[in-house]
CSV table of C-alpha atoms and ligand atoms in Angstrom, one decimal:
chain,number,residue,atom,x,y,z
A,6,MET,CA,-0.4,0.1,-0.2
A,7,LYS,CA,1.3,3.0,-0.3
A,8,THR,CA,1.7,5.4,2.1
A,9,LYS,CA,0.1,9.0,1.7
A,10,LYS,CA,1.9,12.5,1.4
A,11,LYS,CA,2.1,14.5,4.2
A,12,GLY,CA,1.6,18.3,4.0
A,13,LEU,CA,4.0,20.6,3.7
A,14,ASN,CA,4.2,21.7,7.7
A,15,THR,CA,4.0,17.8,8.4
A,16,ILE,CA,7.5,17.6,7.0
A,17,CYS,CA,8.5,20.3,7.3
A,18,THR,CA,8.1,18.9,11.2
A,19,HIS,CA,8.8,15.2,11.5
A,20,VAL,CA,10.2,14.2,8.1
A,21,GLY,CA,14.1,12.9,8.6
A,22,GLU,CA,13.9,13.6,12.0
A,23,LEU,CA,16.2,11.2,14.7
A,24,GLU,CA,14.9,8.9,17.7
A,25,ASP,CA,16.2,9.7,20.2
A,26,SER,CA,16.1,5.7,22.2
A,27,LEU,CA,18.3,6.9,24.7
A,28,PHE,CA,16.8,9.5,26.1
A,29,LYS,CA,12.6,9.8,24.6
A,30,GLY,CA,14.0,13.6,23.8
A,31,ALA,CA,11.6,15.3,21.1
A,32,VAL,CA,13.9,16.4,19.1
A,33,SER,CA,17.0,14.8,17.1
A,34,PRO,CA,20.6,14.0,18.7
A,35,LEU,CA,23.0,15.8,17.0
A,36,TYR,CA,26.0,13.3,16.3
A,37,MET,CA,29.1,15.6,16.3
A,38,SER,CA,31.9,12.0,15.2
A,39,THR,CA,33.8,12.1,12.6
A,40,SER,CA,34.8,8.5,13.3
A,41,TYR,CA,31.9,5.8,13.2
A,42,ALA,CA,32.9,2.4,13.5
A,43,PHE,CA,32.6,0.0,10.0
A,44,GLU,CA,28.8,-0.8,10.6
A,45,ASP,CA,29.4,-3.7,7.1
A,46,VAL,CA,32.1,-3.3,4.4
A,47,ASP,CA,30.5,-1.2,1.8
A,48,ILE,CA,29.0,2.1,4.8
A,49,LYS,CA,31.8,4.1,5.3
A,50,ARG,CA,30.4,7.0,7.4
A,51,TYR,CA,32.6,10.0,7.7
A,52,PRO,CA,31.0,14.0,7.0
A,53,ARG,CA,32.4,13.9,3.4
A,54,TYR,CA,30.6,11.1,2.7
A,55,PHE,CA,27.3,13.3,3.0
A,56,ASN,CA,25.9,9.9,5.4
A,57,THR,CA,26.1,10.9,8.7
A,58,PRO,CA,22.6,10.6,11.2
A,59,ASN,CA,22.3,14.3,10.8
A,60,GLN,CA,22.9,14.7,7.6
A,61,MET,CA,21.1,11.9,6.5
A,62,ALA,CA,18.1,12.9,8.3
A,63,LEU,CA,17.9,16.3,6.8
A,64,SER,CA,18.4,14.6,3.4
A,65,GLN,CA,15.4,12.8,3.6
A,66,LYS,CA,13.5,15.8,5.3
A,67,ILE,CA,14.8,18.3,2.0
A,68,ALA,CA,13.6,15.9,-0.6
A,69,ALA,CA,10.5,15.2,1.3
A,70,LEU,CA,10.4,18.5,1.0
A,71,GLU,CA,10.9,18.9,-3.0
A,72,HIS,CA,9.0,15.7,-4.0
A,73,ALA,CA,12.5,14.3,-5.0
A,74,GLU,CA,13.1,10.8,-4.0
A,75,GLU,CA,17.0,12.1,-2.7
A,76,ALA,CA,19.1,15.3,-1.4
A,77,MET,CA,22.4,15.9,0.0
A,78,ILE,CA,22.7,18.2,1.4
A,79,PHE,CA,26.0,21.3,1.0
A,80,GLY,CA,28.4,23.9,2.9
A,81,SER,CA,26.7,26.2,0.9
A,82,GLY,CA,24.7,27.6,-2.1
A,83,MET,CA,27.1,27.9,-4.3
A,84,ALA,CA,29.1,24.3,-3.5
A,85,ALA,CA,25.8,22.5,-4.3
A,86,ILE,CA,25.9,24.3,-7.7
A,87,SER,CA,29.3,23.4,-8.9
A,88,THR,CA,28.6,20.2,-8.2
A,89,ALA,CA,25.8,19.6,-9.6
A,90,LEU,CA,26.6,21.3,-13.1
A,91,LEU,CA,30.3,19.9,-12.3
A,92,ALA,CA,29.1,16.0,-12.3
A,93,PHE,CA,27.4,16.4,-15.7
A,94,LEU,CA,29.6,18.3,-17.7
A,95,GLN,CA,33.3,17.7,-19.1
A,96,ALA,CA,35.6,19.4,-21.4
A,97,GLY,CA,33.6,19.3,-24.6
A,98,ASP,CA,30.3,19.7,-23.3
A,99,HIS,CA,28.6,22.9,-23.5
A,100,VAL,CA,25.6,24.2,-21.2
A,101,VAL,CA,22.9,26.9,-22.2
A,102,LEU,CA,22.0,28.7,-18.7
A,103,GLN,CA,19.6,32.4,-19.0
A,104,ARG,CA,21.8,35.2,-17.8
A,105,MET,CA,19.3,36.7,-15.2
A,106,LEU,CA,20.9,34.9,-12.9
A,107,TYR,CA,22.5,34.5,-9.4
A,108,GLY,CA,25.9,37.3,-9.5
A,109,GLY,CA,27.7,33.4,-7.7
A,110,THR,CA,27.1,31.4,-10.5
A,111,TYR,CA,27.4,33.8,-13.0
A,112,HIS,CA,31.2,33.8,-12.4
A,113,LEU,CA,31.4,30.7,-11.9
A,114,ILE,CA,30.7,30.1,-15.2
A,115,THR,CA,32.7,33.7,-16.3
A,116,GLU,CA,35.4,33.0,-14.3
A,117,GLN,CA,35.4,28.7,-14.5
A,118,PHE,CA,34.6,26.7,-17.2
A,119,GLU,CA,36.7,28.1,-19.4
A,120,LYS,CA,39.7,27.4,-18.0
A,121,PHE,CA,37.6,23.0,-17.9
A,122,GLY,CA,36.8,23.0,-21.5
A,123,ILE,CA,32.8,23.8,-20.8
A,124,GLU,CA,31.3,25.8,-23.6
A,125,TYR,CA,27.6,27.5,-22.4
A,126,THR,CA,25.7,30.1,-23.9
A,127,PHE,CA,23.2,32.2,-21.9
A,128,ILE,CA,19.9,33.1,-22.8
A,129,ASP,CA,18.1,37.0,-22.8
A,130,GLY,CA,15.2,36.4,-21.2
A,131,SER,CA,13.1,33.4,-21.2
A,132,ASP,CA,11.6,32.8,-23.9
A,133,PRO,CA,11.9,28.6,-24.6
A,134,ASP,CA,12.2,29.4,-27.8
A,135,SER,CA,15.9,31.0,-27.0
A,136,PHE,CA,16.4,28.0,-25.2
A,137,LYS,CA,15.4,26.0,-28.2
A,138,LYS,CA,17.9,27.9,-30.7
A,139,ALA,CA,20.7,27.4,-28.4
A,140,ILE,CA,21.1,23.4,-28.1
A,141,ARG,CA,24.0,22.5,-29.6
A,142,PRO,CA,24.3,18.6,-30.4
A,143,THR,CA,26.4,19.1,-27.4
A,144,THR,CA,24.5,20.2,-25.3
A,145,ARG,CA,24.1,18.4,-21.4
A,146,VAL,CA,22.5,21.2,-19.1
A,147,VAL,CA,20.2,23.9,-19.1
A,148,TYR,CA,19.9,26.0,-15.9
A,149,ILE,CA,17.1,28.5,-15.2
A,150,GLU,CA,16.3,30.6,-11.8
A,151,THR,CA,13.3,31.5,-11.3
A,152,PRO,CA,11.7,34.2,-10.2
A,153,SER,CA,14.2,35.7,-11.1
A,154,ASN,CA,17.0,37.9,-9.1
A,155,PRO,CA,16.5,41.3,-8.6
A,156,LEU,CA,13.7,41.6,-11.7
A,157,LEU,CA,11.5,38.0,-10.4
A,158,THR,CA,11.3,37.7,-14.0
A,159,ILE,CA,8.3,34.4,-14.1
A,160,THR,CA,10.2,31.3,-16.5
A,161,ASP,CA,7.7,28.7,-17.7
A,162,ILE,CA,9.4,25.7,-15.6
A,163,LYS,CA,7.9,22.9,-17.4
A,164,ALA,CA,8.3,24.2,-21.1
A,165,PHE,CA,12.3,24.4,-20.0
A,166,ALA,CA,11.6,21.1,-18.7
A,167,ASP,CA,10.2,19.2,-21.9
A,168,ILE,CA,12.6,20.7,-24.3
A,169,ALA,CA,15.5,19.7,-22.3
A,170,ARG,CA,13.4,16.3,-21.6
A,171,ALA,CA,12.9,15.9,-25.7
A,172,ASN,CA,16.8,17.1,-26.4
A,173,ASN,CA,18.0,14.3,-22.9
A,174,ILE,CA,19.9,17.5,-21.4
A,175,VAL,CA,19.6,16.7,-17.7
A,176,SER,CA,17.3,20.6,-16.4
A,177,MET,CA,18.7,22.1,-13.3
A,178,ILE,CA,17.3,24.4,-11.7
A,179,ASP,CA,17.5,27.6,-8.7
A,180,ASN,CA,14.5,27.4,-6.9
A,181,THR,CA,16.5,29.7,-4.1
A,182,PHE,CA,13.9,32.5,-4.8
A,183,ALA,CA,10.9,30.8,-3.7
A,184,SER,CA,11.5,28.1,-1.5
A,185,PRO,CA,10.3,24.4,-1.5
A,186,VAL,CA,7.1,26.0,0.2
A,187,ASN,CA,6.1,28.0,-3.0
A,188,GLN,CA,8.0,25.8,-6.1
A,189,ASN,CA,8.3,22.2,-6.2
A,190,PRO,CA,10.0,21.5,-9.9
A,191,VAL,CA,10.9,18.4,-10.1
A,192,ASP,CA,6.1,18.2,-10.1
A,193,PHE,CA,7.0,19.7,-13.5
A,194,GLY,CA,9.7,17.8,-15.1
A,195,ILE,CA,13.2,19.2,-13.8
A,196,ASP,CA,16.0,16.4,-13.4
A,197,VAL,CA,18.1,18.7,-10.3
A,198,VAL,CA,17.2,21.5,-7.4
A,199,ILE,CA,19.3,22.7,-6.8
A,200,HIS,CA,18.8,25.3,-3.5
A,201,SER,CA,21.2,28.5,-1.1
A,202,ALA,CA,20.0,26.6,2.6
A,203,THR,CA,21.6,29.7,3.6
A,204,LYS,CA,18.2,31.9,2.5
A,205,TYR,CA,14.5,30.0,3.4
A,206,MET,CA,15.3,27.2,3.8
A,207,GLY,CA,17.6,29.2,7.4
A,208,GLY,CA,15.6,31.9,7.1
A,209,HIS,CA,17.7,33.0,10.5
A,210,SER,CA,20.3,34.4,8.5
A,211,ASP,CA,22.8,32.2,10.2
A,212,ILE,CA,23.3,29.4,8.9
A,213,LEU,CA,25.5,29.0,5.1
A,214,ALA,CA,24.3,26.1,3.4
A,215,GLY,CA,23.0,24.4,0.2
A,216,ALA,CA,21.2,21.8,-1.2
A,217,VAL,CA,20.8,19.4,-4.0
A,218,ALA,CA,16.9,17.7,-4.2
A,219,CYS,CA,17.2,14.9,-7.5
A,220,SER,CA,16.2,11.2,-8.8
A,221,ALA,CA,18.6,8.3,-7.3
A,222,VAL,CA,20.8,8.3,-10.4
A,223,HIS,CA,21.2,11.6,-10.9
A,224,MET,CA,22.2,11.9,-7.7
A,225,GLU,CA,25.0,9.6,-7.7
A,226,ARG,CA,26.7,11.0,-9.8
A,227,ILE,CA,26.6,14.2,-8.2
A,228,PHE,CA,28.2,12.3,-5.0
A,229,ASN,CA,31.3,10.8,-7.3
A,230,LEU,CA,31.9,13.9,-7.3
A,231,ALA,CA,30.9,15.8,-4.6
A,232,LYS,CA,33.1,13.6,-2.5
A,233,ASN,CA,36.0,14.5,-4.2
A,234,LEU,CA,35.4,18.0,-3.6
A,235,GLY,CA,34.8,18.3,0.2
A,236,GLY,CA,31.8,20.3,0.1
A,237,SER,CA,30.0,18.4,3.4
A,238,LEU,CA,28.5,21.0,6.0
A,239,SER,CA,29.1,20.3,9.2
A,240,ASP,CA,27.0,18.6,11.6
A,241,TYR,CA,26.3,21.4,14.0
A,242,THR,CA,25.2,23.8,10.7
A,243,VAL,CA,23.2,20.3,9.6
A,244,TRP,CA,21.3,20.6,12.7
A,245,LEU,CA,20.9,24.4,13.4
A,246,LEU,CA,19.0,23.0,9.3
A,247,GLU,CA,17.0,21.1,10.4
A,248,ARG,CA,15.2,23.0,13.1
A,249,SER,CA,15.3,26.3,10.4
A,250,ILE,CA,13.1,23.4,8.2
A,251,LYS,CA,10.5,23.0,10.8
A,252,THR,CA,9.3,26.1,11.1
A,253,MET,CA,9.7,26.8,7.4
A,254,GLY,CA,5.9,26.4,6.3
A,255,ILE,CA,4.6,28.9,8.6
A,256,ARG,CA,7.6,31.6,8.0
A,257,VAL,CA,7.7,32.0,3.8
A,258,LYS,CA,4.4,32.0,4.3
A,259,ALA,CA,3.8,34.6,6.5
A,260,GLN,CA,6.2,36.6,3.6
A,261,ASN,CA,3.8,35.7,1.0
A,262,GLU,CA,1.3,37.3,2.5
A,263,ASN,CA,3.2,39.9,3.8
A,264,ALA,CA,4.9,40.9,0.4
A,265,GLN,CA,2.1,40.6,-1.6
A,266,GLN,CA,0.1,43.4,0.8
A,267,MET,CA,4.0,45.3,0.5
A,268,ALA,CA,4.1,45.4,-3.6
A,269,GLU,CA,0.2,46.4,-3.4
A,270,TRP,CA,0.6,49.2,-1.2
A,271,LEU,CA,4.4,49.5,-2.9
A,272,ASN,CA,1.5,49.5,-6.6
A,273,ARG,CA,-0.2,52.6,-5.1
A,274,HIS,CA,2.4,54.3,-3.6
A,275,PRO,CA,2.8,58.5,-5.2
A,276,HIS,CA,6.6,58.3,-5.1
A,277,ILE,CA,7.6,54.7,-6.5
A,278,SER,CA,7.7,54.7,-10.0
A,279,LYS,CA,7.1,50.6,-10.6
A,280,VAL,CA,6.8,47.3,-8.5
A,281,TYR,CA,8.2,43.3,-9.8
A,282,TYR,CA,6.0,40.8,-7.5
A,283,PRO,CA,4.5,37.5,-9.4
A,284,GLY,CA,1.4,38.1,-6.8
A,285,LEU,CA,0.3,41.4,-8.7
A,286,LYS,CA,-1.8,41.5,-12.1
A,287,ASP,CA,-0.1,43.8,-13.4
A,288,HIS,CA,3.5,41.3,-13.5
A,289,PRO,CA,4.0,40.1,-16.6
A,290,ASP,CA,4.2,36.5,-15.7
A,291,HIS,CA,1.7,36.3,-13.3
A,292,ASP,CA,0.2,33.5,-14.9
A,293,ILE,CA,3.0,31.6,-15.0
A,294,ALA,CA,3.4,32.2,-11.7
A,295,ALA,CA,-0.3,31.5,-10.6
A,296,LYS,CA,0.3,28.1,-13.1
A,297,GLN,CA,4.2,27.0,-11.0
A,298,MET,CA,3.5,28.4,-7.9
A,299,HIS,CA,1.5,28.3,-4.9
A,300,GLY,CA,2.6,31.4,-3.0
A,301,PHE,CA,4.4,34.6,-4.8
A,302,GLY,CA,7.4,34.4,-1.9
A,303,GLY,CA,9.1,37.3,-0.2
A,304,MET,CA,10.9,39.3,-3.0
A,305,MET,CA,10.6,41.6,-4.6
A,306,SER,CA,12.5,44.5,-6.1
A,307,PHE,CA,10.5,48.4,-6.6
A,308,GLU,CA,11.7,51.9,-8.6
A,309,LEU,CA,12.1,55.0,-6.3
A,310,HIS,CA,9.9,58.1,-8.0
A,311,GLU,CA,13.7,60.1,-9.7
A,312,GLU,CA,13.6,62.6,-7.1
A,313,ILE,CA,13.8,59.9,-4.1
A,314,ASP,CA,18.2,59.3,-4.6
A,315,ALA,CA,17.6,55.7,-3.3
A,316,SER,CA,21.4,54.9,-0.6
A,317,LEU,CA,19.6,57.9,1.4
A,318,PHE,CA,16.4,55.8,1.7
A,319,GLN,CA,18.2,52.6,2.8
A,320,LYS,CA,19.9,55.0,5.3
A,321,SER,CA,16.8,56.5,6.3
A,322,LEU,CA,14.8,53.5,7.3
A,323,LYS,CA,14.3,52.5,10.8
A,324,LEU,CA,13.3,49.0,10.8
A,325,ILE,CA,14.5,47.7,7.4
A,326,LYS,CA,17.8,46.9,7.1
A,327,SER,CA,19.9,47.1,4.1
A,328,SER,CA,22.1,43.5,3.5
A,329,MET,CA,23.5,42.2,1.1
A,330,SER,CA,21.8,38.8,1.5
A,331,LEU,CA,18.1,37.7,2.1
A,332,ALA,CA,14.6,36.1,3.3
A,333,GLY,CA,15.7,36.4,6.7
A,334,VAL,CA,12.5,36.8,8.8
A,335,GLU,CA,13.4,40.4,8.7
A,336,SER,CA,12.8,42.3,6.3
A,337,THR,CA,15.6,44.0,3.9
A,338,VAL,CA,16.9,45.6,1.6
A,339,LEU,CA,19.8,46.3,-1.1
A,340,SER,CA,20.4,48.6,-3.6
A,341,PRO,CA,21.4,46.1,-6.8
A,342,SER,CA,23.2,49.0,-9.2
A,343,GLN,CA,24.9,49.5,-5.9
A,344,THR,CA,26.0,46.1,-5.0
A,345,SER,CA,24.8,43.0,-7.2
A,346,HIS,CA,25.7,45.0,-10.2
A,347,ALA,CA,27.5,47.6,-9.4
A,348,LEU,CA,30.5,45.8,-12.0
A,349,LEU,CA,29.1,46.2,-14.7
A,350,SER,CA,28.9,49.3,-17.1
A,351,PRO,CA,25.2,51.2,-16.9
A,352,GLU,CA,24.8,50.8,-20.0
A,353,GLU,CA,24.0,47.0,-19.5
A,354,ARG,CA,22.6,47.6,-16.4
A,355,GLU,CA,19.9,49.4,-18.2
A,356,LYS,CA,19.7,46.6,-20.9
A,357,GLN,CA,18.6,44.3,-18.5
A,358,GLY,CA,16.6,46.8,-16.2
A,359,ILE,CA,18.3,47.7,-13.2
A,360,ARG,CA,18.6,51.2,-12.5
A,361,ASP,CA,20.0,53.0,-10.1
A,362,GLY,CA,16.2,53.7,-7.9
A,363,LEU,CA,15.6,49.7,-7.6
A,364,ILE,CA,15.1,48.7,-4.8
A,365,ARG,CA,15.1,45.2,-4.2
A,366,PHE,CA,13.5,44.1,-1.0
A,367,SER,CA,13.2,40.3,1.0
A,368,VAL,CA,9.8,41.4,2.7
A,369,GLY,CA,10.2,39.4,6.3
A,370,ILE,CA,7.9,37.8,9.2
A,371,GLU,CA,7.4,41.1,10.9
A,372,GLU,CA,3.9,43.5,10.7
A,373,VAL,CA,3.3,44.8,7.1
A,374,GLN,CA,2.0,47.9,8.6
A,375,ASP,CA,5.3,49.0,10.9
A,376,LEU,CA,6.7,48.0,7.8
A,377,MET,CA,4.8,50.9,5.5
A,378,ASP,CA,5.3,53.5,8.3
A,379,ASP,CA,8.9,52.9,8.3
A,380,ILE,CA,8.9,53.2,4.1
A,381,GLU,CA,7.1,55.9,4.3
A,382,GLN,CA,9.2,58.3,7.3
A,383,ALA,CA,12.1,57.2,5.0
A,384,ILE,CA,10.3,59.0,1.6
A,385,LEU,CA,9.7,62.2,3.8
A,386,ALA,CA,12.8,62.2,5.0
A,387,VAL,CA,14.6,62.0,2.0
A,388,ARG,CA,11.7,64.8,0.4
A,389,LYS,CA,12.9,67.0,3.0
A,390,LYS,CA,16.3,66.5,2.7
A,391,GLY,CA,16.4,66.9,-0.6
A,392,VAL,CA,13.8,70.2,-0.6
A,393,THR,CA,17.2,71.1,2.7
A,394,ALA,CA,19.3,70.6,-0.1
A,395,HIS,CA,18.0,72.4,-2.8
A,396,SER,CA,17.4,75.8,-0.6
A,397,HIS,CA,21.1,76.1,0.3
B,6,PLP,C1,22.9,32.7,-2.3
B,6,PLP,C2,21.7,32.1,-3.2
B,6,PLP,C3,22.5,31.8,-3.5
B,6,PLP,C4,24.2,31.4,-3.1
B,6,PLP,O1,23.9,31.1,-2.7
B,6,PLP,P1,25.2,30.7,-0.8
B,6,PLP,O2,24.5,30.2,0.8
B,6,PLP,O3,25.7,32.2,-0.5
B,6,PLP,O4,26.6,29.9,-1.3
B,6,PLP,C5,23.2,31.2,-4.7
B,6,PLP,N1,21.4,31.6,-5.6
B,6,PLP,C6,20.8,32.1,-5.4
B,6,PLP,C7,19.2,32.6,-6.1
B,6,PLP,C8,20.9,33.3,-4.2
B,6,PLP,O5,19.9,33.5,-3.6
């Protein structure tokens, strides 16, 4: 008999938990050992083999969350991304990626792939036809990221997965921005789902980790490289991450709700010229997002009117922190033109739609009214300063 699949918050709370048979404690015991007696010749337990009790328990939880057969936890999101990509690519192979990628991934490709002899093509936008055109006989992997950073464009996951499958290409997705709460790409035929667990899985801005979820067959290839590269996560952090994921469902749903309300409010605000949030009906990809996401997520971007200086605005916020990272329970903002996209020329930024007044907003779990009040007072403070500056 097939056991009924458990619901999201039950998976978050219970799947994979280790039983404390000695003391009947409520939570998984933490096994910090790096040395284990041989159980039999086949099982050699060692943290870098990704098979300690805590690693295996958390992997089960993440696999269940992503509707995948297996999962593996890494020391960072980039360790997960680099290991997954390189597991399926070798000299002479070709990979197709979206251009709108997380900066670290973009730099992994552009700074390292040439020396491995791996060829790559970046496609602009999210049109499946441009992906089709980029495919070569040597294409082994296609890699997408949706919703994208920082403009929250949406890619039709199923369309990409279908083309990949028809051409015998391994499809990968960076599912970090959505989190497993809002999007499960395996359901649409994606082969390998990758997360920076530093973000929504960790959720408290105090854990650096990554995860990959896929079939057992694909995992074998990833594992064979992962044990050579050595990007495993310390068991203490594995244990902390297990604790964090217990509340991921309720955290992310609260963030979804806050983000929707904030997006609608910002959309009506006289000093905000544009809001990028897939939950808004006027978002160009709203229909695709509604089709493939359970919730629209806690990430958005908005553009300040030209007369509102973006740096001054960020400095004037009192509750919302300005921060490089995202997805914590606390709301944070950053200016892509001054941080993630600072190295691009102004023309290139303009071409990618990254204006100086663009603010990326990671919505936390605070009361929305307090977030609105904070943004309102910051805009007021910047406008007042502007008036004083002009009168001197
Ligand atoms: C942060 C992030 C990464 C990289 O993860 P690290 O844990 O910082 O290595 C990859 N993809 C996305 C979308 C991210 O936001």
